[in-house]
Amino acid sequence: MAHEHNCSCGHDHDHDHEHGHENEQMDKYHEAFAKFDPAGTDEIVGKHVQSILEHHEKENFTPEVLKQIHGFIDLTSLTSIDTKESIWKLVDRINDFEGTRPDVPNVAAICTYPLFVETVKQALTAQNVKIASVAGGFPSSQTFMEVKIAETAMAIMSGADEIDVVMNLGYFMEENYEDLTKEIQELKESCREGKLKVILETGALATPENIWKASILALYSGADFIKTSTGKGYPGATLEAVYTMCKVIKKYHSITGNQAGIKVSGGVRTAEEAVKYYTIVKEVLGNDWLNSNLFRIGASSLIEDIEHRLGK
């Protein structure tokens, strides 16, 4: 039984609905999409972002906000030449910062490849700093689900509190939402008590419509956070992408009562850029989201800039 009409995303799905079962599955996703306000065009999203920044950016560029942002950072090192020694040094920096500025919270988490979770766990003495690990075939996500599940479980067993995985965009492009959501659900289960951050790779998704759909699919699959980018191979975060993701998180909260977090990553290097993202999150999601449980910025050099602005 095929659809007679075009679906809400504008495509005619006749060709991929040979069976009633597939039809049913597809309807499930379209029903979910239909609960959310449409994504809007690049132009519309751009205008909203511009308007928010024009009205509110200046008021947020204050030492108080910079201190808050310092506490939202996932300090990240994801290079092919990371070593136990280089990661230990990174952790030492965080340990050394602890207590030096009682008015500035330490970073939210340290994020590495799975191989270094144990090193971070051994080295970390700072209180309340989480251990995060990428997993699931990062950054392409193009590996076997069993491998992704094993990698996630092993990172958790090594001591990770949080896992950052990439949504399978191959599945997304072919509208294989069934396997896409199943995979995220399985990874969420492998996290046990840990938090799951799902990276949408917004630079690859490119359009507000795609980012909107991917956000909805990730949230309904149990993502604790949705995250913009891997910082590998595609353009990183944009204000427009974050605006679209925040709108979906807000609506998802009003439908389900669940508060999901947002993580901005890929190319955020200066205090100015960070404040722009803070402003979008504050204006779309509100003050309830301005804490490290629901808002993160993945960065490596941002921390120096913020500490420099605040002075020692």
PDB file of C-alpha atoms in Angstrom:
ATOM      1  CA  MET A   1       0.000   0.000   0.000  1.00  0.00           C
ATOM      2  CA  ALA A   2       1.716   3.182  -1.136  1.00  0.00           C
ATOM      3  CA  HIS A   3       1.180   6.765  -0.039  1.00  0.00           C
ATOM      4  CA  GLU A   4      -1.113   8.682  -2.360  1.00  0.00           C
ATOM      5  CA  HIS A   5       0.229  12.069  -1.307  1.00  0.00           C
ATOM      6  CA  ASN A   6       3.583  13.735  -0.890  1.00  0.00           C
ATOM      7  CA  CYS A   7       4.899  13.692   2.641  1.00  0.00           C
ATOM      8  CA  SER A   8       5.572  16.733   4.762  1.00  0.00           C
ATOM      9  CA  CYS A   9       9.192  16.877   3.631  1.00  0.00           C
ATOM     10  CA  GLY A  10       8.073  17.431   0.044  1.00  0.00           C
ATOM     11  CA  HIS A  11       9.247  14.120  -1.388  1.00  0.00           C
ATOM     12  CA  ASP A  12       7.048  11.507  -2.943  1.00  0.00           C
ATOM     13  CA  HIS A  13       7.849   8.306  -1.097  1.00  0.00           C
ATOM     14  CA  ASP A  14       5.831   5.957  -3.307  1.00  0.00           C
ATOM     15  CA  HIS A  15       8.942   4.244  -4.559  1.00  0.00           C
ATOM     16  CA  ASP A  16      10.186   3.193  -1.137  1.00  0.00           C
ATOM     17  CA  HIS A  17       6.874   1.953   0.235  1.00  0.00           C
ATOM     18  CA  GLU A  18       6.326  -1.474  -1.176  1.00  0.00           C
ATOM     19  CA  HIS A  19       4.913  -2.815   2.069  1.00  0.00           C
ATOM     20  CA  GLY A  20       2.316  -1.696   4.580  1.00  0.00           C
ATOM     21  CA  HIS A  21       4.835  -2.261   7.359  1.00  0.00           C
ATOM     22  CA  GLU A  22       7.268   0.250   5.873  1.00  0.00           C
ATOM     23  CA  ASN A  23       4.373   2.613   5.416  1.00  0.00           C
ATOM     24  CA  GLU A  24       3.498   2.316   9.055  1.00  0.00           C
ATOM     25  CA  GLN A  25       7.106   2.903  10.113  1.00  0.00           C
ATOM     26  CA  MET A  26       7.419   5.965   7.898  1.00  0.00           C
ATOM     27  CA  ASP A  27       4.149   7.356   9.233  1.00  0.00           C
ATOM     28  CA  LYS A  28       5.556   7.079  12.751  1.00  0.00           C
ATOM     29  CA  TYR A  29       8.390   9.461  11.822  1.00  0.00           C
ATOM     30  CA  HIS A  30       6.167  11.838   9.886  1.00  0.00           C
ATOM     31  CA  GLU A  31       3.797  11.956  12.827  1.00  0.00           C
ATOM     32  CA  ALA A  32       6.711  13.013  15.017  1.00  0.00           C
ATOM     33  CA  PHE A  33       7.858  15.650  12.489  1.00  0.00           C
ATOM     34  CA  ALA A  34       4.298  16.978  12.236  1.00  0.00           C
ATOM     35  CA  LYS A  35       4.297  17.889  15.960  1.00  0.00           C
ATOM     36  CA  PHE A  36       7.036  20.475  15.400  1.00  0.00           C
ATOM     37  CA  ASP A  37       6.839  23.875  13.771  1.00  0.00           C
ATOM     38  CA  PRO A  38       8.443  23.771  10.309  1.00  0.00           C
ATOM     39  CA  ALA A  39      12.152  24.578  10.141  1.00  0.00           C
ATOM     40  CA  GLY A  40      11.800  27.571   7.818  1.00  0.00           C
ATOM     41  CA  THR A  41      14.204  28.649   5.103  1.00  0.00           C
ATOM     42  CA  ASP A  42      17.835  29.758   5.491  1.00  0.00           C
ATOM     43  CA  GLU A  43      16.591  33.317   5.083  1.00  0.00           C
ATOM     44  CA  ILE A  44      13.948  33.090   7.821  1.00  0.00           C
ATOM     45  CA  VAL A  45      16.336  31.403  10.268  1.00  0.00           C
ATOM     46  CA  GLY A  46      19.042  33.959   9.457  1.00  0.00           C
ATOM     47  CA  LYS A  47      16.665  36.837  10.208  1.00  0.00           C
ATOM     48  CA  HIS A  48      15.666  35.358  13.586  1.00  0.00           C
ATOM     49  CA  VAL A  49      19.318  34.893  14.558  1.00  0.00           C
ATOM     50  CA  GLN A  50      20.226  38.419  13.473  1.00  0.00           C
ATOM     51  CA  SER A  51      17.332  39.893  15.422  1.00  0.00           C
ATOM     52  CA  ILE A  52      18.240  38.005  18.635  1.00  0.00           C
ATOM     53  CA  LEU A  53      21.869  39.126  18.434  1.00  0.00           C
ATOM     54  CA  GLU A  54      20.992  42.741  17.641  1.00  0.00           C
ATOM     55  CA  HIS A  55      18.757  42.948  20.701  1.00  0.00           C
ATOM     56  CA  HIS A  56      20.655  40.865  23.252  1.00  0.00           C
ATOM     57  CA  GLU A  57      24.277  40.142  22.387  1.00  0.00           C
ATOM     58  CA  LYS A  58      25.771  43.268  24.012  1.00  0.00           C
ATOM     59  CA  GLU A  59      24.021  42.740  27.336  1.00  0.00           C
ATOM     60  CA  ASN A  60      25.554  39.238  27.569  1.00  0.00           C
ATOM     61  CA  PHE A  61      29.153  40.262  26.935  1.00  0.00           C
ATOM     62  CA  THR A  62      30.031  40.600  30.617  1.00  0.00           C
ATOM     63  CA  PRO A  63      32.612  39.047  32.952  1.00  0.00           C
ATOM     64  CA  GLU A  64      29.760  37.211  34.727  1.00  0.00           C
ATOM     65  CA  VAL A  65      28.661  35.499  31.514  1.00  0.00           C
ATOM     66  CA  LEU A  66      32.256  34.665  30.531  1.00  0.00           C
ATOM     67  CA  LYS A  67      32.712  33.005  33.929  1.00  0.00           C
ATOM     68  CA  GLN A  68      29.552  30.972  33.354  1.00  0.00           C
ATOM     69  CA  ILE A  69      30.709  29.947  29.875  1.00  0.00           C
ATOM     70  CA  HIS A  70      34.040  28.774  31.322  1.00  0.00           C
ATOM     71  CA  GLY A  71      32.001  26.250  33.310  1.00  0.00           C
ATOM     72  CA  PHE A  72      30.171  25.035  30.177  1.00  0.00           C
ATOM     73  CA  ILE A  73      33.307  24.029  28.254  1.00  0.00           C
ATOM     74  CA  ASP A  74      34.028  20.442  27.246  1.00  0.00           C
ATOM     75  CA  LEU A  75      37.793  20.815  26.953  1.00  0.00           C
ATOM     76  CA  THR A  76      38.588  18.633  23.974  1.00  0.00           C
ATOM     77  CA  SER A  77      41.593  16.939  22.447  1.00  0.00           C
ATOM     78  CA  LEU A  78      40.877  14.712  19.453  1.00  0.00           C
ATOM     79  CA  THR A  79      43.972  14.438  17.313  1.00  0.00           C
ATOM     80  CA  SER A  80      45.747  11.466  15.793  1.00  0.00           C
ATOM     81  CA  ILE A  81      48.895  12.363  17.711  1.00  0.00           C
ATOM     82  CA  ASP A  82      47.363  12.558  21.195  1.00  0.00           C
ATOM     83  CA  THR A  83      49.461  10.584  23.678  1.00  0.00           C
ATOM     84  CA  LYS A  84      48.989   9.613  27.302  1.00  0.00           C
ATOM     85  CA  GLU A  85      51.478  12.338  28.154  1.00  0.00           C
ATOM     86  CA  SER A  86      49.713  15.086  26.159  1.00  0.00           C
ATOM     87  CA  ILE A  87      46.338  14.135  27.646  1.00  0.00           C
ATOM     88  CA  TRP A  88      47.824  14.000  31.166  1.00  0.00           C
ATOM     89  CA  LYS A  89      49.119  17.566  30.633  1.00  0.00           C
ATOM     90  CA  LEU A  90      45.671  18.679  29.500  1.00  0.00           C
ATOM     91  CA  VAL A  91      44.124  17.213  32.658  1.00  0.00           C
ATOM     92  CA  ASP A  92      46.844  18.777  34.810  1.00  0.00           C
ATOM     93  CA  ARG A  93      45.821  22.179  33.509  1.00  0.00           C
ATOM     94  CA  ILE A  94      42.306  21.576  34.758  1.00  0.00           C
ATOM     95  CA  ASN A  95      43.593  20.252  38.086  1.00  0.00           C
ATOM     96  CA  ASP A  96      45.800  23.329  38.456  1.00  0.00           C
ATOM     97  CA  PHE A  97      42.914  25.694  37.730  1.00  0.00           C
ATOM     98  CA  GLU A  98      40.817  24.158  40.520  1.00  0.00           C
ATOM     99  CA  GLY A  99      40.337  26.643  43.346  1.00  0.00           C
ATOM    100  CA  THR A 100      42.531  29.384  41.845  1.00  0.00           C
ATOM    101  CA  ARG A 101      39.475  31.464  40.953  1.00  0.00           C
ATOM    102  CA  PRO A 102      36.598  30.684  43.320  1.00  0.00           C
ATOM    103  CA  ASP A 103      34.392  32.960  41.174  1.00  0.00           C
ATOM    104  CA  VAL A 104      35.055  30.955  37.985  1.00  0.00           C
ATOM    105  CA  PRO A 105      33.689  27.408  37.730  1.00  0.00           C
ATOM    106  CA  ASN A 106      36.032  24.805  36.280  1.00  0.00           C
ATOM    107  CA  VAL A 107      35.274  23.272  32.876  1.00  0.00           C
ATOM    108  CA  ALA A 108      32.309  20.906  32.604  1.00  0.00           C
ATOM    109  CA  ALA A 109      34.186  17.971  31.082  1.00  0.00           C
ATOM    110  CA  ILE A 110      37.320  16.728  29.390  1.00  0.00           C
ATOM    111  CA  CYS A 111      36.632  15.020  26.068  1.00  0.00           C
ATOM    112  CA  THR A 112      39.069  12.597  24.398  1.00  0.00           C
ATOM    113  CA  TYR A 113      39.236   9.478  22.259  1.00  0.00           C
ATOM    114  CA  PRO A 114      38.205   6.243  24.067  1.00  0.00           C
ATOM    115  CA  LEU A 115      41.806   5.114  24.432  1.00  0.00           C
ATOM    116  CA  PHE A 116      42.540   8.010  26.809  1.00  0.00           C
ATOM    117  CA  VAL A 117      39.544   7.729  29.143  1.00  0.00           C
ATOM    118  CA  GLU A 118      41.606   5.699  31.590  1.00  0.00           C
ATOM    119  CA  THR A 119      44.402   8.298  31.515  1.00  0.00           C
ATOM    120  CA  VAL A 120      41.931  11.108  32.245  1.00  0.00           C
ATOM    121  CA  LYS A 121      40.433   9.050  35.084  1.00  0.00           C
ATOM    122  CA  GLN A 122      43.870   8.463  36.622  1.00  0.00           C
ATOM    123  CA  ALA A 123      45.010  12.074  36.249  1.00  0.00           C
ATOM    124  CA  LEU A 124      41.848  13.972  37.180  1.00  0.00           C
ATOM    125  CA  THR A 125      41.676  15.402  40.692  1.00  0.00           C
ATOM    126  CA  ALA A 126      39.427  18.430  39.999  1.00  0.00           C
ATOM    127  CA  GLN A 127      35.948  18.002  41.474  1.00  0.00           C
ATOM    128  CA  ASN A 128      32.797  17.919  39.338  1.00  0.00           C
ATOM    129  CA  VAL A 129      34.634  17.697  36.016  1.00  0.00           C
ATOM    130  CA  LYS A 130      33.098  14.945  33.893  1.00  0.00           C
ATOM    131  CA  ILE A 131      34.986  12.500  31.691  1.00  0.00           C
ATOM    132  CA  ALA A 132      33.664  12.462  28.129  1.00  0.00           C
ATOM    133  CA  SER A 133      34.674  10.203  25.264  1.00  0.00           C
ATOM    134  CA  VAL A 134      33.794  10.111  21.600  1.00  0.00           C
ATOM    135  CA  ALA A 135      32.718   6.662  20.390  1.00  0.00           C
ATOM    136  CA  GLY A 136      30.612   4.873  17.796  1.00  0.00           C
ATOM    137  CA  GLY A 137      33.017   5.080  14.874  1.00  0.00           C
ATOM    138  CA  PHE A 138      33.720   8.784  15.351  1.00  0.00           C
ATOM    139  CA  PRO A 139      33.863  10.942  13.225  1.00  0.00           C
ATOM    140  CA  SER A 140      32.168   9.219  10.251  1.00  0.00           C
ATOM    141  CA  SER A 141      29.954   6.751  12.128  1.00  0.00           C
ATOM    142  CA  GLN A 142      30.313   4.385   9.150  1.00  0.00           C
ATOM    143  CA  THR A 143      31.048   1.163  10.979  1.00  0.00           C
ATOM    144  CA  PHE A 144      29.095  -1.856  12.235  1.00  0.00           C
ATOM    145  CA  MET A 145      26.527  -1.249  14.927  1.00  0.00           C
ATOM    146  CA  GLU A 146      28.093  -4.032  17.029  1.00  0.00           C
ATOM    147  CA  VAL A 147      31.439  -2.212  16.929  1.00  0.00           C
ATOM    148  CA  LYS A 148      29.779   1.057  17.955  1.00  0.00           C
ATOM    149  CA  ILE A 149      28.015  -0.605  20.867  1.00  0.00           C
ATOM    150  CA  ALA A 150      31.214  -2.322  22.014  1.00  0.00           C
ATOM    151  CA  GLU A 151      33.250   0.884  21.752  1.00  0.00           C
ATOM    152  CA  THR A 152      30.645   2.823  23.734  1.00  0.00           C
ATOM    153  CA  ALA A 153      30.413   0.147  26.434  1.00  0.00           C
ATOM    154  CA  MET A 154      34.219  -0.075  26.707  1.00  0.00           C
ATOM    155  CA  ALA A 155      34.551   3.708  27.050  1.00  0.00           C
ATOM    156  CA  ILE A 156      31.957   3.647  29.852  1.00  0.00           C
ATOM    157  CA  MET A 157      33.748   0.724  31.542  1.00  0.00           C
ATOM    158  CA  SER A 158      37.022   2.685  31.361  1.00  0.00           C
ATOM    159  CA  GLY A 159      35.384   5.492  33.325  1.00  0.00           C
ATOM    160  CA  ALA A 160      33.569   7.796  30.882  1.00  0.00           C
ATOM    161  CA  ASP A 161      30.557   9.681  32.268  1.00  0.00           C
ATOM    162  CA  GLU A 162      29.470  10.934  28.845  1.00  0.00           C
ATOM    163  CA  ILE A 163      29.665   9.590  25.304  1.00  0.00           C
ATOM    164  CA  ASP A 164      29.646  11.697  22.120  1.00  0.00           C
ATOM    165  CA  VAL A 165      28.537   9.746  19.034  1.00  0.00           C
ATOM    166  CA  VAL A 166      27.773  10.774  15.462  1.00  0.00           C
ATOM    167  CA  MET A 167      24.352  10.102  13.978  1.00  0.00           C
ATOM    168  CA  ASN A 168      24.582   7.762  10.994  1.00  0.00           C
ATOM    169  CA  LEU A 169      24.139  10.324   8.212  1.00  0.00           C
ATOM    170  CA  GLY A 170      24.221   7.632   5.522  1.00  0.00           C
ATOM    171  CA  TYR A 171      20.977   6.297   6.994  1.00  0.00           C
ATOM    172  CA  PHE A 172      19.654   9.842   7.293  1.00  0.00           C
ATOM    173  CA  MET A 173      20.328  10.611   3.616  1.00  0.00           C
ATOM    174  CA  GLU A 174      18.490   7.511   2.444  1.00  0.00           C
ATOM    175  CA  GLU A 175      15.681   8.147   4.961  1.00  0.00           C
ATOM    176  CA  ASN A 176      16.380   4.880   6.726  1.00  0.00           C
ATOM    177  CA  TYR A 177      15.024   6.295   9.965  1.00  0.00           C
ATOM    178  CA  GLU A 178      14.354   2.823  11.363  1.00  0.00           C
ATOM    179  CA  ASP A 179      18.025   1.788  11.523  1.00  0.00           C
ATOM    180  CA  LEU A 180      19.114   5.316  12.420  1.00  0.00           C
ATOM    181  CA  THR A 181      16.915   5.545  15.513  1.00  0.00           C
ATOM    182  CA  LYS A 182      17.485   1.926  16.526  1.00  0.00           C
ATOM    183  CA  GLU A 183      21.235   2.538  16.539  1.00  0.00           C
ATOM    184  CA  ILE A 184      20.971   5.616  18.774  1.00  0.00           C
ATOM    185  CA  GLN A 185      18.647   3.734  21.148  1.00  0.00           C
ATOM    186  CA  GLU A 186      21.147   0.861  21.386  1.00  0.00           C
ATOM    187  CA  LEU A 187      24.019   3.282  22.037  1.00  0.00           C
ATOM    188  CA  LYS A 188      21.980   5.029  24.716  1.00  0.00           C
ATOM    189  CA  GLU A 189      21.502   1.649  26.388  1.00  0.00           C
ATOM    190  CA  SER A 190      25.250   0.913  26.225  1.00  0.00           C
ATOM    191  CA  CYS A 191      25.843   4.177  28.100  1.00  0.00           C
ATOM    192  CA  ARG A 192      24.076   2.730  31.149  1.00  0.00           C
ATOM    193  CA  GLU A 193      23.998   5.687  33.562  1.00  0.00           C
ATOM    194  CA  GLY A 194      26.144   7.857  31.281  1.00  0.00           C
ATOM    195  CA  LYS A 195      24.886  10.732  29.168  1.00  0.00           C
ATOM    196  CA  LEU A 196      24.650  10.353  25.400  1.00  0.00           C
ATOM    197  CA  LYS A 197      25.430  13.316  23.164  1.00  0.00           C
ATOM    198  CA  VAL A 198      24.403  12.811  19.546  1.00  0.00           C
ATOM    199  CA  ILE A 199      26.391  14.774  16.971  1.00  0.00           C
ATOM    200  CA  LEU A 200      24.283  15.790  13.975  1.00  0.00           C
ATOM    201  CA  GLU A 201      27.214  17.092  11.872  1.00  0.00           C
ATOM    202  CA  THR A 202      25.212  20.174  10.911  1.00  0.00           C
ATOM    203  CA  GLY A 203      27.825  21.269   8.350  1.00  0.00           C
ATOM    204  CA  ALA A 204      27.082  18.110   6.347  1.00  0.00           C
ATOM    205  CA  LEU A 205      23.303  18.345   6.835  1.00  0.00           C
ATOM    206  CA  ALA A 206      23.533  21.941   5.571  1.00  0.00           C
ATOM    207  CA  THR A 207      19.819  22.929   5.442  1.00  0.00           C
ATOM    208  CA  PRO A 208      17.568  24.019   8.327  1.00  0.00           C
ATOM    209  CA  GLU A 209      15.107  21.285   7.248  1.00  0.00           C
ATOM    210  CA  ASN A 210      17.727  18.523   7.562  1.00  0.00           C
ATOM    211  CA  ILE A 211      19.032  19.853  10.883  1.00  0.00           C
ATOM    212  CA  TRP A 212      15.446  20.091  12.177  1.00  0.00           C
ATOM    213  CA  LYS A 213      14.660  16.487  11.171  1.00  0.00           C
ATOM    214  CA  ALA A 214      17.926  15.102  12.540  1.00  0.00           C
ATOM    215  CA  SER A 215      17.312  16.911  15.861  1.00  0.00           C
ATOM    216  CA  ILE A 216      13.831  15.404  16.180  1.00  0.00           C
ATOM    217  CA  LEU A 217      15.053  11.886  15.339  1.00  0.00           C
ATOM    218  CA  ALA A 218      17.929  12.115  17.844  1.00  0.00           C
ATOM    219  CA  LEU A 219      15.735  13.408  20.671  1.00  0.00           C
ATOM    220  CA  TYR A 220      13.046  10.776  20.180  1.00  0.00           C
ATOM    221  CA  SER A 221      15.794   8.118  20.188  1.00  0.00           C
ATOM    222  CA  GLY A 222      16.879   9.115  23.684  1.00  0.00           C
ATOM    223  CA  ALA A 223      19.733  11.595  23.136  1.00  0.00           C
ATOM    224  CA  ASP A 224      20.535  13.501  26.328  1.00  0.00           C
ATOM    225  CA  PHE A 225      22.214  16.216  24.252  1.00  0.00           C
ATOM    226  CA  ILE A 226      22.217  17.110  20.596  1.00  0.00           C
ATOM    227  CA  LYS A 227      25.528  18.456  19.365  1.00  0.00           C
ATOM    228  CA  THR A 228      26.416  20.374  16.225  1.00  0.00           C
ATOM    229  CA  SER A 229      29.663  18.996  14.849  1.00  0.00           C
ATOM    230  CA  THR A 230      32.655  16.687  15.028  1.00  0.00           C
ATOM    231  CA  GLY A 231      35.072  19.429  14.024  1.00  0.00           C
ATOM    232  CA  LYS A 232      36.421  16.976  11.436  1.00  0.00           C
ATOM    233  CA  GLY A 233      36.024  17.453   7.698  1.00  0.00           C
ATOM    234  CA  TYR A 234      32.846  19.563   7.632  1.00  0.00           C
ATOM    235  CA  PRO A 235      32.086  23.158   8.582  1.00  0.00           C
ATOM    236  CA  GLY A 236      31.620  23.436  12.361  1.00  0.00           C
ATOM    237  CA  ALA A 237      28.852  25.043  14.381  1.00  0.00           C
ATOM    238  CA  THR A 238      26.822  27.951  13.037  1.00  0.00           C
ATOM    239  CA  LEU A 239      24.446  30.226  14.914  1.00  0.00           C
ATOM    240  CA  GLU A 240      21.686  29.267  12.489  1.00  0.00           C
ATOM    241  CA  ALA A 241      22.130  25.538  13.158  1.00  0.00           C
ATOM    242  CA  VAL A 242      22.090  26.125  16.917  1.00  0.00           C
ATOM    243  CA  TYR A 243      18.954  28.267  16.624  1.00  0.00           C
ATOM    244  CA  THR A 244      17.186  25.448  14.723  1.00  0.00           C
ATOM    245  CA  MET A 245      18.321  22.827  17.255  1.00  0.00           C
ATOM    246  CA  CYS A 246      17.204  24.993  20.197  1.00  0.00           C
ATOM    247  CA  LYS A 247      13.744  25.468  18.653  1.00  0.00           C
ATOM    248  CA  VAL A 248      13.371  21.675  18.392  1.00  0.00           C
ATOM    249  CA  ILE A 249      14.627  21.117  21.966  1.00  0.00           C
ATOM    250  CA  LYS A 250      12.107  23.683  23.220  1.00  0.00           C
ATOM    251  CA  LYS A 251       9.177  22.076  21.416  1.00  0.00           C
ATOM    252  CA  TYR A 252      10.320  18.586  22.450  1.00  0.00           C
ATOM    253  CA  HIS A 253      10.301  19.781  26.060  1.00  0.00           C
ATOM    254  CA  SER A 254       6.767  21.139  25.723  1.00  0.00           C
ATOM    255  CA  ILE A 255       5.561  17.839  24.183  1.00  0.00           C
ATOM    256  CA  THR A 256       7.347  15.359  26.463  1.00  0.00           C
ATOM    257  CA  GLY A 257       8.444  17.299  29.540  1.00  0.00           C
ATOM    258  CA  ASN A 258      12.035  16.134  28.899  1.00  0.00           C
ATOM    259  CA  GLN A 259      14.803  18.720  28.952  1.00  0.00           C
ATOM    260  CA  ALA A 260      17.496  17.812  26.436  1.00  0.00           C
ATOM    261  CA  GLY A 261      20.810  19.610  26.283  1.00  0.00           C
ATOM    262  CA  ILE A 262      22.587  21.443  23.471  1.00  0.00           C
ATOM    263  CA  LYS A 263      26.299  21.204  22.690  1.00  0.00           C
ATOM    264  CA  VAL A 264      27.957  23.660  20.336  1.00  0.00           C
ATOM    265  CA  SER A 265      31.220  22.418  18.848  1.00  0.00           C
ATOM    266  CA  GLY A 266      33.491  22.925  15.886  1.00  0.00           C
ATOM    267  CA  GLY A 267      35.358  26.201  15.539  1.00  0.00           C
ATOM    268  CA  VAL A 268      34.304  28.136  18.645  1.00  0.00           C
ATOM    269  CA  ARG A 269      37.563  29.868  19.559  1.00  0.00           C
ATOM    270  CA  THR A 270      36.804  33.337  20.930  1.00  0.00           C
ATOM    271  CA  ALA A 271      34.828  34.765  23.830  1.00  0.00           C
ATOM    272  CA  GLU A 272      32.794  36.808  21.322  1.00  0.00           C
ATOM    273  CA  GLU A 273      31.706  33.708  19.408  1.00  0.00           C
ATOM    274  CA  ALA A 274      30.856  31.860  22.626  1.00  0.00           C
ATOM    275  CA  VAL A 275      28.703  34.774  23.840  1.00  0.00           C
ATOM    276  CA  LYS A 276      26.764  34.764  20.557  1.00  0.00           C
ATOM    277  CA  TYR A 277      25.872  31.084  21.088  1.00  0.00           C
ATOM    278  CA  TYR A 278      25.054  31.745  24.742  1.00  0.00           C
ATOM    279  CA  THR A 279      22.691  34.509  23.595  1.00  0.00           C
ATOM    280  CA  ILE A 280      20.848  32.193  21.171  1.00  0.00           C
ATOM    281  CA  VAL A 281      20.452  29.493  23.834  1.00  0.00           C
ATOM    282  CA  LYS A 282      19.289  32.008  26.429  1.00  0.00           C
ATOM    283  CA  GLU A 283      16.722  33.671  24.141  1.00  0.00           C
ATOM    284  CA  VAL A 284      15.291  30.483  22.581  1.00  0.00           C
ATOM    285  CA  LEU A 285      15.465  28.061  25.523  1.00  0.00           C
ATOM    286  CA  GLY A 286      15.571  30.417  28.492  1.00  0.00           C
ATOM    287  CA  ASN A 287      17.542  30.618  31.740  1.00  0.00           C
ATOM    288  CA  ASP A 288      16.715  27.028  32.699  1.00  0.00           C
ATOM    289  CA  TRP A 289      19.201  25.900  30.046  1.00  0.00           C
ATOM    290  CA  LEU A 290      22.060  28.112  31.210  1.00  0.00           C
ATOM    291  CA  ASN A 291      23.853  25.437  33.225  1.00  0.00           C
ATOM    292  CA  SER A 292      26.371  22.717  32.435  1.00  0.00           C
ATOM    293  CA  ASN A 293      23.728  19.981  32.679  1.00  0.00           C
ATOM    294  CA  LEU A 294      22.027  21.338  29.554  1.00  0.00           C
ATOM    295  CA  PHE A 295      24.513  23.548  27.716  1.00  0.00           C
ATOM    296  CA  ARG A 296      28.058  22.719  26.622  1.00  0.00           C
ATOM    297  CA  ILE A 297      30.601  24.229  24.288  1.00  0.00           C
ATOM    298  CA  GLY A 298      33.180  21.806  22.905  1.00  0.00           C
ATOM    299  CA  ALA A 299      36.462  23.638  22.430  1.00  0.00           C
ATOM    300  CA  SER A 300      40.214  23.513  22.766  1.00  0.00           C
ATOM    301  CA  SER A 301      41.427  27.116  22.471  1.00  0.00           C
ATOM    302  CA  LEU A 302      38.337  28.943  23.811  1.00  0.00           C
ATOM    303  CA  ILE A 303      39.455  28.381  27.392  1.00  0.00           C
ATOM    304  CA  GLU A 304      42.658  30.432  26.891  1.00  0.00           C
ATOM    305  CA  ASP A 305      40.705  33.303  25.391  1.00  0.00           C
ATOM    306  CA  ILE A 306      38.172  33.390  28.206  1.00  0.00           C
ATOM    307  CA  GLU A 307      40.832  33.127  30.928  1.00  0.00           C
ATOM    308  CA  HIS A 308      42.799  35.877  29.184  1.00  0.00           C
ATOM    309  CA  ARG A 309      39.715  38.173  29.127  1.00  0.00           C
ATOM    310  CA  LEU A 310      38.959  37.516  32.779  1.00  0.00           C
ATOM    311  CA  GLY A 311      42.569  38.117  33.846  1.00  0.00           C
ATOM    312  CA  LYS A 312      44.289  35.884  36.350  1.00  0.00           C
TER     313      LYS A 312
END
